[in-house]
C-alpha positions as a LaTeX table, in Angstrom:
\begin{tabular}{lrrr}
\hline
Residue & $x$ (\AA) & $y$ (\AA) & $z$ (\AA) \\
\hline
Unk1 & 84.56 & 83.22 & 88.96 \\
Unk2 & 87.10 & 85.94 & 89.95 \\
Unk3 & 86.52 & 88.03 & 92.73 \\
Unk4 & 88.35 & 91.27 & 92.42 \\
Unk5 & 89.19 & 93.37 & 95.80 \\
Unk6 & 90.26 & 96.73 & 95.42 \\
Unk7 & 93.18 & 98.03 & 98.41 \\
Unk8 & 95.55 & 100.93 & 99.24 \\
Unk9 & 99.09 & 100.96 & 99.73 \\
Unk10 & 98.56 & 101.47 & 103.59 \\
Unk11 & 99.74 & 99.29 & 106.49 \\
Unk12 & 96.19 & 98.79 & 107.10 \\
Unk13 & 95.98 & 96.67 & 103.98 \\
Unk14 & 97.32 & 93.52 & 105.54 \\
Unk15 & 94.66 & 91.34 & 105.81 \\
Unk16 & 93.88 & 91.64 & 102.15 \\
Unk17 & 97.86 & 91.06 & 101.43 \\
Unk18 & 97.43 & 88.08 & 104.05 \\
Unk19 & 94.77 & 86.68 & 103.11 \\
Unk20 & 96.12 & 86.29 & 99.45 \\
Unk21 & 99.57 & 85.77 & 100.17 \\
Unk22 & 98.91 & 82.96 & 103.06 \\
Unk23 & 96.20 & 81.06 & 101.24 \\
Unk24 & 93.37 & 82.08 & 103.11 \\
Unk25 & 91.55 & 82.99 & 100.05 \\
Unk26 & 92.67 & 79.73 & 98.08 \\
Unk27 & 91.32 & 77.58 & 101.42 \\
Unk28 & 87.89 & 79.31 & 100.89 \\
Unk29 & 87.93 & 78.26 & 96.92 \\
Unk30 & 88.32 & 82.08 & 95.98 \\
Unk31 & 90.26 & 83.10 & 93.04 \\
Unk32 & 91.07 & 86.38 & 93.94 \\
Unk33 & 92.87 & 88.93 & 91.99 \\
Unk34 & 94.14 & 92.24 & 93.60 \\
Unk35 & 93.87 & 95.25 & 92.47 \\
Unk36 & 96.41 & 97.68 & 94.01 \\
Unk37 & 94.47 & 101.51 & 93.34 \\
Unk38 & 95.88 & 105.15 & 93.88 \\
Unk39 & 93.35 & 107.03 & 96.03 \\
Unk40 & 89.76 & 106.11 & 98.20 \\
Unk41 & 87.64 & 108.25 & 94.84 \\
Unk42 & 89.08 & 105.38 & 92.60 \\
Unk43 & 88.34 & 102.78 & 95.09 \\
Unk44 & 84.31 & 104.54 & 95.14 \\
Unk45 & 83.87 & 104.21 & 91.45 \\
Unk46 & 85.23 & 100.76 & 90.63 \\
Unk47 & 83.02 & 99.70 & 93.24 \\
Unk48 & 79.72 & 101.70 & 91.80 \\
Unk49 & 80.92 & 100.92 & 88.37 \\
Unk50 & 81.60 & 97.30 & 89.24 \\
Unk51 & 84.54 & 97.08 & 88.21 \\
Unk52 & 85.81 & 96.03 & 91.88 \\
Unk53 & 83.65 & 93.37 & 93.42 \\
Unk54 & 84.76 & 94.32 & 97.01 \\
Unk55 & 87.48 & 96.71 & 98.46 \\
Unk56 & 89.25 & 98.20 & 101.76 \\
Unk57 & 87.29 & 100.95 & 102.20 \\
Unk58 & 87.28 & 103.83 & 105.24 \\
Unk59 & 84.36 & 103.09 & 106.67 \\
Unk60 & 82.41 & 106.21 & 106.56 \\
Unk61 & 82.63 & 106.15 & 102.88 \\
Unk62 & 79.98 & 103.54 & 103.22 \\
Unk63 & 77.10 & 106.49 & 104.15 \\
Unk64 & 79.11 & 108.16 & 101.12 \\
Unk65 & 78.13 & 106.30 & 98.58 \\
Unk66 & 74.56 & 105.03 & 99.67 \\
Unk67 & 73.35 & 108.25 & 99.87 \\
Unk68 & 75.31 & 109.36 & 96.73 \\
Unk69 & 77.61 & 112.58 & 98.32 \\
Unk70 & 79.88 & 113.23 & 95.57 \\
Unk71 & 79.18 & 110.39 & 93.50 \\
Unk72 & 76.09 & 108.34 & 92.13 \\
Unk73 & 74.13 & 106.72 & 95.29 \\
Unk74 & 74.73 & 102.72 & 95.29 \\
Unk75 & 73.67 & 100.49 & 98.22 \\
Unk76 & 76.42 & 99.07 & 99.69 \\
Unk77 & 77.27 & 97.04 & 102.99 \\
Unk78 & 80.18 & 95.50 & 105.05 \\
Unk79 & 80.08 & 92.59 & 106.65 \\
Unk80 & 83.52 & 92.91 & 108.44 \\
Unk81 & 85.55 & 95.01 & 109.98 \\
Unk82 & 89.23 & 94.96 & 108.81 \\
Unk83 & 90.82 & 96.92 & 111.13 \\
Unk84 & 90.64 & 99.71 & 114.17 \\
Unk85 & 92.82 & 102.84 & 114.93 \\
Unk86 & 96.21 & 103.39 & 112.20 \\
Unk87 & 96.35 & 107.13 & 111.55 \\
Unk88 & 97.81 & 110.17 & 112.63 \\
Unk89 & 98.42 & 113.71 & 112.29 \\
Unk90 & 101.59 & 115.06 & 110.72 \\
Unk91 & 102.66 & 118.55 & 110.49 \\
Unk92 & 105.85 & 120.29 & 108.91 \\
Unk93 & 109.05 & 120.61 & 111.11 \\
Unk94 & 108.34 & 124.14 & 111.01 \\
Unk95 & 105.31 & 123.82 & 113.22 \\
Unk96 & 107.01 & 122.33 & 116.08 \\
Unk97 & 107.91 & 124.52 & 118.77 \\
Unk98 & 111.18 & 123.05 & 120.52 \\
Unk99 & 110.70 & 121.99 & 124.78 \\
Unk100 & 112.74 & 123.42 & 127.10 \\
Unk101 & 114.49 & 121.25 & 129.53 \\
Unk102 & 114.13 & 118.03 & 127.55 \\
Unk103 & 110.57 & 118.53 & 127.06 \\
Unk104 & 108.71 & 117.78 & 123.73 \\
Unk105 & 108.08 & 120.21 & 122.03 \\
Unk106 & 104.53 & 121.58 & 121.07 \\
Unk107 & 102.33 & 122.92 & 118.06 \\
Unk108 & 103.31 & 126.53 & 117.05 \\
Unk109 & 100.72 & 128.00 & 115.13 \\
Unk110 & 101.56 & 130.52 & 112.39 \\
Unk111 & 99.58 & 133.72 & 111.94 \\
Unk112 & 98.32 & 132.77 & 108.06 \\
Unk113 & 95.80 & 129.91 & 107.62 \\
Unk114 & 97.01 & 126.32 & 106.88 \\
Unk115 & 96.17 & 124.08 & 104.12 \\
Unk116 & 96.28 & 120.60 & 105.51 \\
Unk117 & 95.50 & 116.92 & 103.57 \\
Unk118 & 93.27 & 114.54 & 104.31 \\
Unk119 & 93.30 & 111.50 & 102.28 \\
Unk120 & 89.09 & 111.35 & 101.63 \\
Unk121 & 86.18 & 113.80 & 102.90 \\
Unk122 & 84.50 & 110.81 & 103.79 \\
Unk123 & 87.64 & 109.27 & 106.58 \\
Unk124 & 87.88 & 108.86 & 110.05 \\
Unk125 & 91.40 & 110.32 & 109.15 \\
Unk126 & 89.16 & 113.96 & 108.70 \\
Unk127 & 86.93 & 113.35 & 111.67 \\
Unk128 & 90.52 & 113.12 & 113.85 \\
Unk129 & 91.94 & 115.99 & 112.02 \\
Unk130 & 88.59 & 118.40 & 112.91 \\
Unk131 & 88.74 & 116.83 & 116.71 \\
Unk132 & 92.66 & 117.74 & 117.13 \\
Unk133 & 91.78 & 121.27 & 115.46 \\
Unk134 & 89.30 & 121.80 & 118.21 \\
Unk135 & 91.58 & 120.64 & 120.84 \\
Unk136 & 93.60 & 123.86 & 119.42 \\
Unk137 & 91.07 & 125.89 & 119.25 \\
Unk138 & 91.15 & 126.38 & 115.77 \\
Unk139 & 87.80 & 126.39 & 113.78 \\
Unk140 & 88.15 & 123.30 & 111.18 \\
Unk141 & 85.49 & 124.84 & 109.18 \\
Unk142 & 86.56 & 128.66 & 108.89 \\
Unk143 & 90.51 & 128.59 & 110.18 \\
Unk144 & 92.29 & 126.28 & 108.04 \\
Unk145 & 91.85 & 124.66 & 104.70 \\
Unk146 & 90.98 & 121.32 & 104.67 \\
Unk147 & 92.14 & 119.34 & 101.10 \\
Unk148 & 92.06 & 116.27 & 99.43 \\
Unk149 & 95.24 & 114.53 & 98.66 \\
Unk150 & 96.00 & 110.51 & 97.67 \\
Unk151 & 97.87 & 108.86 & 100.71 \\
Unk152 & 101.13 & 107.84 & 98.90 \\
Unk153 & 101.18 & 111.77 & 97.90 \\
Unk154 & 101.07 & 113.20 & 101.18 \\
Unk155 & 104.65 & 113.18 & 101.20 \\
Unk156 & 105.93 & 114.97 & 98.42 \\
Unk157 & 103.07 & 117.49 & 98.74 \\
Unk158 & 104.50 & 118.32 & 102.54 \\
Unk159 & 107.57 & 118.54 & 101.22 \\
Unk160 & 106.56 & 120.93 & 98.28 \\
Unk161 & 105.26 & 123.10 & 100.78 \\
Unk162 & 102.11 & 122.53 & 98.89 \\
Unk163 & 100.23 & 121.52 & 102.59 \\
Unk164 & 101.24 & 122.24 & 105.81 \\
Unk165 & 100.39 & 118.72 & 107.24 \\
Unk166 & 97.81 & 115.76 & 106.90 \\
Unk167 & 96.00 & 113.46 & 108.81 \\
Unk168 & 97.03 & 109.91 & 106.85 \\
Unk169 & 97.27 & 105.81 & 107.79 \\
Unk170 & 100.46 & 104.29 & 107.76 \\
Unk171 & 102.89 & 104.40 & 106.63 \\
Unk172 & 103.17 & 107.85 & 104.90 \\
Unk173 & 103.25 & 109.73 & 108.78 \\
Unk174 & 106.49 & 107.59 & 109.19 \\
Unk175 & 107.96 & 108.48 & 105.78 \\
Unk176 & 107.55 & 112.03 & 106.73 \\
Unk177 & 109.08 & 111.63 & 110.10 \\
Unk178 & 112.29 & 109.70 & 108.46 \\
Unk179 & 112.76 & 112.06 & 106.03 \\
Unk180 & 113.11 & 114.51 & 108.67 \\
Unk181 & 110.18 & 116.98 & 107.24 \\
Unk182 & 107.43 & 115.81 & 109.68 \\
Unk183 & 106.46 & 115.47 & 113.36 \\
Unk184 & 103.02 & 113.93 & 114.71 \\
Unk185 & 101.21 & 115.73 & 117.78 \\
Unk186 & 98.55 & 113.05 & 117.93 \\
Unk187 & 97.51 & 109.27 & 116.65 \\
Unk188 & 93.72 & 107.53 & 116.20 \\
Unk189 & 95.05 & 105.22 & 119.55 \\
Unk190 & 96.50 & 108.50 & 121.71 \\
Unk191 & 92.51 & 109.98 & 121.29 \\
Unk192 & 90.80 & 107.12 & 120.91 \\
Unk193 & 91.21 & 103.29 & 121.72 \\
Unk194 & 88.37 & 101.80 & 119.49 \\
Unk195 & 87.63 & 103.59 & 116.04 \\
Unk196 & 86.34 & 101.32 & 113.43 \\
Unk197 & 89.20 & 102.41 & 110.33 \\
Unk198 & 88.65 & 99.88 & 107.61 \\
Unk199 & 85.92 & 98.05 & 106.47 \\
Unk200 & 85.08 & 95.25 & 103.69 \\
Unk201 & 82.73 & 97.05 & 100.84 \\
Unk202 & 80.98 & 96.01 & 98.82 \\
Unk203 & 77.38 & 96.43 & 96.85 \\
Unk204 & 74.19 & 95.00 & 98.15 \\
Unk205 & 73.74 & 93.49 & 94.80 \\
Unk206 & 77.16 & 91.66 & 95.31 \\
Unk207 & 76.27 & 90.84 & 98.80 \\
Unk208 & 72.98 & 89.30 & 97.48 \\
Unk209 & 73.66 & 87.73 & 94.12 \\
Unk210 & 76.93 & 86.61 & 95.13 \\
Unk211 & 76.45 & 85.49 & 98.81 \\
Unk212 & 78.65 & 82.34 & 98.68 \\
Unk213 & 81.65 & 83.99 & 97.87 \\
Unk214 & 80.81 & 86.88 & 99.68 \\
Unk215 & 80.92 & 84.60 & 102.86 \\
Unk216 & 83.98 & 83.08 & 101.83 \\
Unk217 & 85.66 & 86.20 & 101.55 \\
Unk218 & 84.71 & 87.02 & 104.88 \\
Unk219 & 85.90 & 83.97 & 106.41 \\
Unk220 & 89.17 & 84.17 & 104.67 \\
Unk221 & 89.63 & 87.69 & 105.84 \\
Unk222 & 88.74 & 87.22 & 109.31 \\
Unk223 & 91.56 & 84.40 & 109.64 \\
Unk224 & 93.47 & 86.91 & 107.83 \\
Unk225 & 92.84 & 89.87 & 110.27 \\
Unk226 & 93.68 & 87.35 & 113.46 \\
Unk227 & 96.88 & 86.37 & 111.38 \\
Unk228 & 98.16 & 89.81 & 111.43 \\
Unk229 & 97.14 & 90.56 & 114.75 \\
Unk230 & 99.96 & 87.92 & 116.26 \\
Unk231 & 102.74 & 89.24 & 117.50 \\
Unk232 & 105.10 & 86.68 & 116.20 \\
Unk233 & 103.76 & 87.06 & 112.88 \\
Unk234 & 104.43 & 91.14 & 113.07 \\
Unk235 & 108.35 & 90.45 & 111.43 \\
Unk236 & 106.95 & 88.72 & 108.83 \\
Unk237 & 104.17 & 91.11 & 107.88 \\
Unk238 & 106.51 & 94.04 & 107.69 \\
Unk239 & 108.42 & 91.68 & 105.11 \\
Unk240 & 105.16 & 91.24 & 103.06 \\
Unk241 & 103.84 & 94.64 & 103.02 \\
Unk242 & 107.47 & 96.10 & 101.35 \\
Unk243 & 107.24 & 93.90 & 98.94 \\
Unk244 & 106.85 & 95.62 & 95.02 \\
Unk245 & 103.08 & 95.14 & 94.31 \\
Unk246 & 102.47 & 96.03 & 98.18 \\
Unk247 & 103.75 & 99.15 & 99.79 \\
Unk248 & 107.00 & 98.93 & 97.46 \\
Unk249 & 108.89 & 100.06 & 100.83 \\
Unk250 & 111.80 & 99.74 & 102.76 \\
Unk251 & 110.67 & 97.17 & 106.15 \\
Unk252 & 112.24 & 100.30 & 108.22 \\
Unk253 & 109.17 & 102.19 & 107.46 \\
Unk254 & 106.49 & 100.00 & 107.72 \\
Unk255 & 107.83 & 98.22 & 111.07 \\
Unk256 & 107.56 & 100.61 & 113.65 \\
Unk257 & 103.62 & 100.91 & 113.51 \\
Unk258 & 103.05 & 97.62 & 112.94 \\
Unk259 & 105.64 & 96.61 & 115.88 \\
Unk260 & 104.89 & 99.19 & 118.26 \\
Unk261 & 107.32 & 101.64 & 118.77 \\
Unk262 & 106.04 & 104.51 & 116.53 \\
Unk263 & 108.53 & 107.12 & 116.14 \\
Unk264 & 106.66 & 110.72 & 116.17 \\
Unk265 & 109.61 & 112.64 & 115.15 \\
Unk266 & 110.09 & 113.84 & 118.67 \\
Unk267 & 111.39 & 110.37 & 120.14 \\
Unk268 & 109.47 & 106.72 & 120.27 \\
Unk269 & 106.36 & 105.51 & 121.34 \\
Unk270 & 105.21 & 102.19 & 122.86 \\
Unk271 & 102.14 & 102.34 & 121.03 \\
Unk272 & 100.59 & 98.86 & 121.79 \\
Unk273 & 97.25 & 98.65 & 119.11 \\
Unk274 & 98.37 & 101.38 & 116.72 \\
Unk275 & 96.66 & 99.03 & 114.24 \\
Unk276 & 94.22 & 96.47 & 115.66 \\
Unk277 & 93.28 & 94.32 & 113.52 \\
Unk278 & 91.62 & 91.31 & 115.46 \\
Unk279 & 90.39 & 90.47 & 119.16 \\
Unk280 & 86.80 & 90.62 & 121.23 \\
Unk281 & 84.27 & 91.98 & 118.79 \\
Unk282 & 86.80 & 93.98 & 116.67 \\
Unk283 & 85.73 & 92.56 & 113.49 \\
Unk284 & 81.83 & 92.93 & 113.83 \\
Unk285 & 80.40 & 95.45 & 112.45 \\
Unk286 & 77.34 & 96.12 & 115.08 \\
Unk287 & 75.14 & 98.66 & 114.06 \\
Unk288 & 75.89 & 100.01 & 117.48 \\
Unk289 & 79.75 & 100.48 & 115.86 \\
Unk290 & 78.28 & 102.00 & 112.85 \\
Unk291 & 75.71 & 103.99 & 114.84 \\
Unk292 & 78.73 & 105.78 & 117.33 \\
Unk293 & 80.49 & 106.50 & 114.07 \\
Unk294 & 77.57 & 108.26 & 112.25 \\
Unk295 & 77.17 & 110.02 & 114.97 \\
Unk296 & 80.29 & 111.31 & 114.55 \\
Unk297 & 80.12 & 111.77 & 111.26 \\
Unk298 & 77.22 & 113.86 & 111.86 \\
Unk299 & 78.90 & 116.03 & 114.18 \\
Unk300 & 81.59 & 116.95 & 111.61 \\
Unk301 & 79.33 & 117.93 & 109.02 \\
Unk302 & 79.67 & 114.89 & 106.32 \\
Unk303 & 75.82 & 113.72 & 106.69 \\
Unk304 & 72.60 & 115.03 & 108.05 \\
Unk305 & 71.83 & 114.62 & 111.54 \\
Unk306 & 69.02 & 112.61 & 110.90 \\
Unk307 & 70.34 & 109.99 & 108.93 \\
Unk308 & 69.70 & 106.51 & 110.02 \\
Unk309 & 71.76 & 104.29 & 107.81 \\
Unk310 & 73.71 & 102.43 & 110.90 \\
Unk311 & 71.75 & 99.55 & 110.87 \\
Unk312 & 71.27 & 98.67 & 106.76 \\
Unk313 & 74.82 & 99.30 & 106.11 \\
Unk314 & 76.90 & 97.71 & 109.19 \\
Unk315 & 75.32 & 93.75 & 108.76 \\
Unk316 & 76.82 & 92.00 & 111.85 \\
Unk317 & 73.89 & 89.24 & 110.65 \\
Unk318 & 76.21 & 88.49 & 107.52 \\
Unk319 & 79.27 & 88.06 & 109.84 \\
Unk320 & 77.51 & 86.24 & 112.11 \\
Unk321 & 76.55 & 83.98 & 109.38 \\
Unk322 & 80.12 & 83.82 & 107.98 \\
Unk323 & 81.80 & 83.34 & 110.82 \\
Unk324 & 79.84 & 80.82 & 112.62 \\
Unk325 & 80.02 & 78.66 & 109.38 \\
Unk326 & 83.13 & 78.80 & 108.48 \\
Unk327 & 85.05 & 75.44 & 109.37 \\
Unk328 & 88.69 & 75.92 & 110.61 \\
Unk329 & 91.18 & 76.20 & 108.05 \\
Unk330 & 94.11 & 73.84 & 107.64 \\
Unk331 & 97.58 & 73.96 & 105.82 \\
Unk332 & 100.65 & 75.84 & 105.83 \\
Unk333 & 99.94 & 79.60 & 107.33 \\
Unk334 & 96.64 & 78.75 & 108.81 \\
Unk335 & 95.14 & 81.12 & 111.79 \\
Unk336 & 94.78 & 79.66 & 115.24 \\
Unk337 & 91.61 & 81.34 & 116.12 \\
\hline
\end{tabular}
């Protein structure tokens, strides 16, 4: 049977690209077919619908859907962790304040409220955009309005003048910067080292009825995710991800996130896990991981403080189970993990 896995065109996507492209799927006896969509609400209900049998999701839109906020309630769960970090704030040029003296420069707020993106109410990518409003001492809920716009829009929309920024993954903050229209004050690795970013969803009743292939998947994905995580494998990652049914970019835009020197639009950082995507524990979904981000969540408004969902919906006991089974894969583009 076909397993069909829903993805963005992000960066972050590249153990689903990997895992398809390198035969990590195939090794498992998956026959996987792709399904490239346009924004995270699409992504929500071909999952519910069923249309999707698993996706890269942002991993608070798990709590999203199981306890139905904008959308009909469906139990869902992840069983891995795709990737940590990979966003970042981007505001117009004309919210840069030039440095004196060769210093950078600095946000200049304007005296009218903004209208900034964020690519789903239920992100990480708005939970970093309300902490770096706070850092500014701007109120996220009264001072500025907060909208919804598709990641590979961002873009256009800045340059419209339709928002004044966004908080996006890769590799939109890097078209912006290129194009000479954007600068970034801040990154998910500059304030914080660890945050969970993508996750594997899909329904319980996928998890349950289909477990086989639901562990498969997971295997094949977690070779994946330690694929992309080599260094020497970077190059030929950036290659990948431009391809057509990818990202459909030039390598020159998707490189310097993936390779480390992200380019802010006020000179380059070394920025050494802008995307992590493997290593000690980063693929487990604990429901200590899943607790510390509902508890952020919480904090920003996007579910009641009382919710208790960490547990049911991050299932480190189906990784565990996964992962310890899974025997090591062999043949051309095999991980050595």
């Amino acid at each position: 049977m076909v397993v069909r896995i829903g993805f963005l065109s992000l960066t972050d996507a590249a153990p689903v690209v990997v895992a398809e492209r390198e035969g990590f799927f195939r090794r498992r006896g998956l026959s996987v077919r792709l399904s490239r969509e346009v924004g995270w609400a699409t992504i929500r209900e071909k999952i519910i619908l069923g249309e999707l049998d698993a996706a890269q999701a942002t991993a608070p839109m798990l709590w999203a859907i199981q306890l139905g906020l904008g959308c009909p309630a469906c139990a869902v769960v992840t069983g891995l962790i795709l990737s940590l970090n990979g966003n970042a704030i981007t505001l117009s040029r004309t919210l840069l304040q030039p440095g004196s003296g060769g210093a950078p420069g600095v946000f200049k707020r304007p005296d009218r409220t903004l209208t900034l993106g964020v690519v789903f109410r239920y992100s990480t990518h708005y939970l970093l955009l309300r902490e770096w409003l706070r850092g500014q001492n701007i109120d996220p809920d009264n001072e500025v309005r907060i909208v919804v716009v598709p990641p590979a829009q961002m873009v256009r929309n800045l340059e419209a003048g339709t928002i004044d920024g966004f908080a996006s993954g890769e590799p939109w903050n890097t078209v912006a910067v290129q194009r000479g229209i954007g600068w970034c004050p801040t990154w998910t690795a500059a304030m914080r080292t660890d945050q969970v970013e993508k996750v594997l969803l899909v329904t319980r009743h996928f998890a349950e009825s289909r477990s086989s292939e639901h562990a498969a998947m997971i295997a094949a994905l977690y070779d994946a995710c330690a694929w992309c995580e080599m260094p020497e494998n970077r190059p030929a990652l950036v290659e990948m991800l431009s391809q057509r049914a990818f990202l459909n970019l030039p390598p020159t835009v998707i490189s310097p996130s993936l390779c480390g020197n992200f380019d802010t639009g006020q000179g380059v950082e070394s920025v050494a896990h802008f995307h992590l995507f493997h290593g000690a524990d980063v693929n487990n979904p604990k429901p200590e991981t899943g607790m510390e981000l509902q508890t952020q969540m919480a904090r920003g408004g996007l579910v009641p403080r009382n919710t208790a969902l960490a547990k049911s919906l991050f299932r480190n006991d189906i990784y565990e189970t996964a992962v310890s089974a899974r025997s090591v894969a062999t043949g051309p583009g095999s991980a050595k993990v």
